[in-house]
XYZ file of C-alpha atoms in Angstrom:
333
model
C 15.405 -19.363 64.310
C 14.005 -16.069 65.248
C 16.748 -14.364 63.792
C 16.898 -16.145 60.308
C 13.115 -15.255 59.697
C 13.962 -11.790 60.899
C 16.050 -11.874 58.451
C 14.444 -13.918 55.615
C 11.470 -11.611 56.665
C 13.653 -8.094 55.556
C 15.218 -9.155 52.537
C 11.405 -10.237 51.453
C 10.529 -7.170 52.141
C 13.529 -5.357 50.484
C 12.869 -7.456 47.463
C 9.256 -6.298 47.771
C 10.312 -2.906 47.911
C 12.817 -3.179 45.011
C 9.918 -4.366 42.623
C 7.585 -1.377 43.769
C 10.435 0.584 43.156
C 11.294 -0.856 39.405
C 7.915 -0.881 38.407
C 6.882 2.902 38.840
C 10.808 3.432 36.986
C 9.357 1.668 34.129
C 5.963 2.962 34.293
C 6.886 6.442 34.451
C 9.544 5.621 31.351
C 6.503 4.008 29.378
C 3.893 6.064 30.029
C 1.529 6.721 26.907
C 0.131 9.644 25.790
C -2.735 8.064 24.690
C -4.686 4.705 25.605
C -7.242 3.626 23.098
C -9.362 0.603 24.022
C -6.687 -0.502 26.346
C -4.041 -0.459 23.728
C -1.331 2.078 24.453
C 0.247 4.555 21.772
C 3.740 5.125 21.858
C 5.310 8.858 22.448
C 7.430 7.663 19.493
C 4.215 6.808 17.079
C 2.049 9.667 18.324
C 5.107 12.080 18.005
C 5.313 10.513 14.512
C 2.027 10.643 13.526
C 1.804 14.639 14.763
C 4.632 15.305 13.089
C 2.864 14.089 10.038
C -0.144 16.128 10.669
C 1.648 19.061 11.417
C 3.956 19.075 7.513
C 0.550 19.088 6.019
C -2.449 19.699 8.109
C -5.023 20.150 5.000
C -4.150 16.260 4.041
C -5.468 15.064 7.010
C -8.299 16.942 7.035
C -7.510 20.186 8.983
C -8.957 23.132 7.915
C -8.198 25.575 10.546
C -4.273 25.034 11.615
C -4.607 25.350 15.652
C -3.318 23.067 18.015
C -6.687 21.760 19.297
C -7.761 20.485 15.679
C -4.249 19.151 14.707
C -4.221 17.273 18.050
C -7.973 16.367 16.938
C -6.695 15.095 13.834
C -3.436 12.994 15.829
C -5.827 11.308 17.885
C -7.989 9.982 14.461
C -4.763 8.187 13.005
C -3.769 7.022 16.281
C -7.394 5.522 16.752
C -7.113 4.285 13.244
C -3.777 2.669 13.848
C -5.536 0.597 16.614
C -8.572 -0.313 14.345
C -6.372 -2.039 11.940
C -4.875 -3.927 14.481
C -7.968 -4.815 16.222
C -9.562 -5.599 12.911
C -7.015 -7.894 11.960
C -6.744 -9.731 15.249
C -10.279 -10.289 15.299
C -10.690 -11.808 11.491
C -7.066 -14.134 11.967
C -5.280 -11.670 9.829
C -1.531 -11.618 9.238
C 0.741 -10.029 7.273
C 2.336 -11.541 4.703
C 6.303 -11.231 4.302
C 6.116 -9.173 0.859
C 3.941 -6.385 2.134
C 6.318 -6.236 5.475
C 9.123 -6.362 3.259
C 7.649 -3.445 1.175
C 7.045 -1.412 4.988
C 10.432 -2.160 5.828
C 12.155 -0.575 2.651
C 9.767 2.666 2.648
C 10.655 2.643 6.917
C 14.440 2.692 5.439
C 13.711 5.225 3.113
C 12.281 7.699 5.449
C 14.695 6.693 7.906
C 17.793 7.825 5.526
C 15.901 10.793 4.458
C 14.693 11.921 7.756
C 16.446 10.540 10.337
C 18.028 13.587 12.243
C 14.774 15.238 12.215
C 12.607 11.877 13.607
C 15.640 11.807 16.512
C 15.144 15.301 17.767
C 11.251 14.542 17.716
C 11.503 11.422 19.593
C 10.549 9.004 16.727
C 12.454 5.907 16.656
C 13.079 3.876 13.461
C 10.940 1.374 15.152
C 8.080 3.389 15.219
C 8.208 4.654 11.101
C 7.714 1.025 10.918
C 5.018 0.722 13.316
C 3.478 2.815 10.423
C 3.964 1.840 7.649
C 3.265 -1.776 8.831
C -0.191 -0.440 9.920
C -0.670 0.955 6.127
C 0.926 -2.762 5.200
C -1.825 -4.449 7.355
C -4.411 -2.247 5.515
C -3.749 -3.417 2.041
C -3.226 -7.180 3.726
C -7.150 -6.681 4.925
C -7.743 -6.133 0.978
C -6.095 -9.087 -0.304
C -7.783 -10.669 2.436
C -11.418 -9.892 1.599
C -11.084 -9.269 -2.393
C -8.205 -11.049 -3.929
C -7.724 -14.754 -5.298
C -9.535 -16.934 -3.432
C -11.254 -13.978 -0.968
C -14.532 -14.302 0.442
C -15.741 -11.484 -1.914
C -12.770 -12.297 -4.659
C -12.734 -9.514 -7.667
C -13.215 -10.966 -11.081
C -10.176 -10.375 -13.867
C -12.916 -8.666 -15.589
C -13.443 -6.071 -13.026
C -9.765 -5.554 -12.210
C -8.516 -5.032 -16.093
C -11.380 -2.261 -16.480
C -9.778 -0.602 -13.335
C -6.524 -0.899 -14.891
C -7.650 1.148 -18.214
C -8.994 3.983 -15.443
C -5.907 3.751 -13.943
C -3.073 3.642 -15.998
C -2.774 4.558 -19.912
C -0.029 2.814 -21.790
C 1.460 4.184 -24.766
C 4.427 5.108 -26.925
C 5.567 9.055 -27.696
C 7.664 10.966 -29.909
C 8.669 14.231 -27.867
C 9.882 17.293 -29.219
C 10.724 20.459 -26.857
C 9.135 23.896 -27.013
C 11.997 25.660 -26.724
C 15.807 25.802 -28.596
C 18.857 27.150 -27.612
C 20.028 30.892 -28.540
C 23.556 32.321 -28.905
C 23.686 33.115 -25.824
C 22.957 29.553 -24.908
C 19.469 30.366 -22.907
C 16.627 28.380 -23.154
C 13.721 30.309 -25.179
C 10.329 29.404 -26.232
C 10.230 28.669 -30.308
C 8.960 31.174 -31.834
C 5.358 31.066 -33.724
C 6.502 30.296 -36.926
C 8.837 27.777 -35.806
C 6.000 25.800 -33.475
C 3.780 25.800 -35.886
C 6.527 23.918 -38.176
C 7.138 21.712 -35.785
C 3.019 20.734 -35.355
C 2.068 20.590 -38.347
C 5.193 17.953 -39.174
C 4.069 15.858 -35.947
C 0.640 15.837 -37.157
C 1.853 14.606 -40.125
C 3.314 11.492 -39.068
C 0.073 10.907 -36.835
C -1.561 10.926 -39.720
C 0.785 8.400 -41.330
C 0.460 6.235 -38.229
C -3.036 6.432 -38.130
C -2.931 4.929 -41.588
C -1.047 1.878 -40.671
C 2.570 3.485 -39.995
C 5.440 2.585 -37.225
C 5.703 4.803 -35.293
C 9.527 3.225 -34.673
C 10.271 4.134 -38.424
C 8.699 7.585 -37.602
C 10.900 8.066 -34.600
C 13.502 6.989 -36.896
C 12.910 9.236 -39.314
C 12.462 12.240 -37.221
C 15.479 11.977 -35.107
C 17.634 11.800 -38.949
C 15.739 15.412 -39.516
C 17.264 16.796 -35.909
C 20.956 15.013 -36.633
C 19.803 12.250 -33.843
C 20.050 8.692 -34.485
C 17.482 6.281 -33.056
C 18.916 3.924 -31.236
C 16.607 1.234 -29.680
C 12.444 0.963 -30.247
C 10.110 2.849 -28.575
C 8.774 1.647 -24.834
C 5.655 1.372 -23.673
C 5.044 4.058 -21.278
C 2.600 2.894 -18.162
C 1.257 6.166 -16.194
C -0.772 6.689 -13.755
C -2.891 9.324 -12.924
C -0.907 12.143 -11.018
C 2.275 10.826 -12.409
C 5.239 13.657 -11.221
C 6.945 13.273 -14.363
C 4.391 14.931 -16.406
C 2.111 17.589 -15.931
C -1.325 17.887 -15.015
C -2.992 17.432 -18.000
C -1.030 14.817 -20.012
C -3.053 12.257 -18.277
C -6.486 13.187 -19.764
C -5.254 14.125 -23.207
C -3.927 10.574 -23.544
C -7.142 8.895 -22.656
C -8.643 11.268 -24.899
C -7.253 9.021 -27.824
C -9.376 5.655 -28.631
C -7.020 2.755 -28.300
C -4.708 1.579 -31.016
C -5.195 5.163 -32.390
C -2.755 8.110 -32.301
C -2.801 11.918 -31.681
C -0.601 15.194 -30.967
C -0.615 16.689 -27.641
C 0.937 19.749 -26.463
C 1.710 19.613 -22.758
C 4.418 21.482 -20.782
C 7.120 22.595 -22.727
C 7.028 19.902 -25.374
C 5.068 18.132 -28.665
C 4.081 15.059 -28.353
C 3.199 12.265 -31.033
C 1.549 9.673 -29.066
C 0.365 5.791 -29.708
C -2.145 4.229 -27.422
C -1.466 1.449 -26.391
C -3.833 -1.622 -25.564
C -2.242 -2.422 -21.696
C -4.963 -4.728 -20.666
C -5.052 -6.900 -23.018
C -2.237 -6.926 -25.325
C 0.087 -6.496 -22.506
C -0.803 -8.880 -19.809
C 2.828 -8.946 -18.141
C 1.724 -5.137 -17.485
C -1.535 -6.258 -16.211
C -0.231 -9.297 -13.671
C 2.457 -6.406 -12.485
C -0.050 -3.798 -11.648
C -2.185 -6.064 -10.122
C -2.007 -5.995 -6.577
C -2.024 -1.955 -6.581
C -5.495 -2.060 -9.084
C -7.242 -4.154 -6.401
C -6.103 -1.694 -3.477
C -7.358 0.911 -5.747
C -10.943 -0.946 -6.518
C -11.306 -2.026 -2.776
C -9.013 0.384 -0.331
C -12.338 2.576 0.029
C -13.744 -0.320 1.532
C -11.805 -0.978 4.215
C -10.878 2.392 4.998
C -14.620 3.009 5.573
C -14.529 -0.016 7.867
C -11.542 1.380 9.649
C -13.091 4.668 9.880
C -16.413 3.194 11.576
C -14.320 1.197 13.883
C -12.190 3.418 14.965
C -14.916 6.626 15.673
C -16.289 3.896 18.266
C -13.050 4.452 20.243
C -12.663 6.769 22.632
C -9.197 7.768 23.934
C -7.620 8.285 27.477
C -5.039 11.199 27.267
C -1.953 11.565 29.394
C -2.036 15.953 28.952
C 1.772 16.523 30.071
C 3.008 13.883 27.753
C 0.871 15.070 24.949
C 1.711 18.203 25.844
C 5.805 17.579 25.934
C 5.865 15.929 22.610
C 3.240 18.832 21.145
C 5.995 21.325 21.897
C 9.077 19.256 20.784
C 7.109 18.819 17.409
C 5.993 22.746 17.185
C 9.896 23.472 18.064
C 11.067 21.034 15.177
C 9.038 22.392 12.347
């Protein structure tokens, strides 16, 4: 008897020492960086999030690029990060399967773009969609709060006017700057020849302005450049900063009253313009915008929240993991 609960007494203690053993492994493997309000960061999402800061510090609100205020600025999205989820556990939040659809294909996109460089970094796949789930959850807290049926709902009213601010709809006739020469370079028309061309585009917007189409003027003005029109002209929907044109196309467009028409000159290119009525003429545009309007009316609002919540926190630091993934970052860039 003695000698079984010798026995049975060792391989306890064996077992004992086993788990000691496994835990410290696994603690030492999953040790975070940072702790905020008892909610750990990953290496992966703070090495994600630095790397982020890092490509553009000024975005994030660093003005002087040292380590100390890029590490400053780490800490403020990884404290945000946890706000959102705090926030959302504590109001019965969830997120609905469109918007984690929508995190999962922009996760996929960085992924394929990225990838090599988020592997050498230490940023799993996972953790891009740690992310963009946490930017998911933010616009989930919106729809929450301010869409249909929302304790603080936003009228139709309110969200078409934010529409018009938002987006300008309209229809163009576009004619380049520039011509081929001999030599076949690109060179700016000259004088002569722009003027020409204005003065026949401010033609038709005069016609159009009169009750013309400005299909039959596209029509007619691709038969005077041996073109042939094939289809009718779209409705163009752009928002403000829009890539595809430049900087001020945005304002001279909302510079024309509605229904109304006008010639702009922006880039390297003439443009006869029609603007269009989006909010109320084109309410297909309207229902498919909609979503993104009321993140635009009410994201403010619950980043401010965020924000609040999140300066509350304060952070415990693991300095030789922060200060491994700081270097494997710096290294990267």
């Amino acid at each position: 008897m003695k000698k079984k609960a010798a026995e049975k007494g060792l391989c306890l203690l064996l077992l004992c020492l086993f788990l000691s053993f496994s835990l410290c492994a696994c603690g030492g493997r999953n040790s975070y960086p940072l702790v905020i309000e008892s909610t750990g960061v990953s290496k992966g999402l703070f090495a994600y999030y630095l790397d982020c800061v890092t490509a553009d510090p000024k975005a994030y609100g660093v003005k002087e690029n040292s380590r100390e205020n890029v590490l400053s600025a780490t800490y403020g999205l990884c404290k945000k990060y946890v706000a959102v989820q705090n926030f959302m556990k504590e109001n019965k939040i969830k997120t609905e399967q469109y918007l984690k659809s929508d995190a999962n294909s922009r996760t996929n996109g960085l992924w394929s773009l990225f990838k090599a460089h988020y592997k050498r970094i230490g940023v799993s796949k996972a953790d891009v969609l740690s992310a963009e789930l946490c930017t998911a959850g933010k616009k989930q807290i919106v729809a929450r709060f301010f869409g249909k049926g929302g304790k603080n709902e936003v009228s139709q009213d309110e969200l078409k006017q934010s529409f018009v601010e938002l987006y300008v709809g309209f229809k163009a006739i576009e004619a380049p700057l520039c011509k081929l020469n001999t030599k076949g370079e690109t060179i700016p028309l000259s004088e002569q020849e722009k003027q020409t061309l204005v003065e026949q585009f401010e033609s038709m917007a005069k016609r159009l302005r009169n009750g013309g189409d400005i299909d039959s003027l596209n029509a007619e003005y691709c038969r005077s450049v041996n073109l042939v029109a094939t289809q009718t002209l779209e409705v163009n929907l752009m928002k403000k900063g829009d890539e595809m044109y430049d900087d001020d196309f945005f304002e001279k467009v909302s510079a024309i009253s509605h229904g109304s028409a006008g010639v702009i000159e922006s880039g390297n290119s003439v443009y006869l313009v029609e603007r269009c009525t989006i909010a109320t003429n084109d309410e297909d545009a309207f229902k498919q915008y909609e979503s993104e309007v009321l993140e635009y009316v009410k994201m403010p609002w619950v980043e401010k929240k965020i924000n609040a919540l999140a300066a509350k926190y304060s952070a415990k630091e693991n300095k030789k993991a922060i200060d491994r993934i700081y270097k494997t970052v710096a290294e990267n860039r």
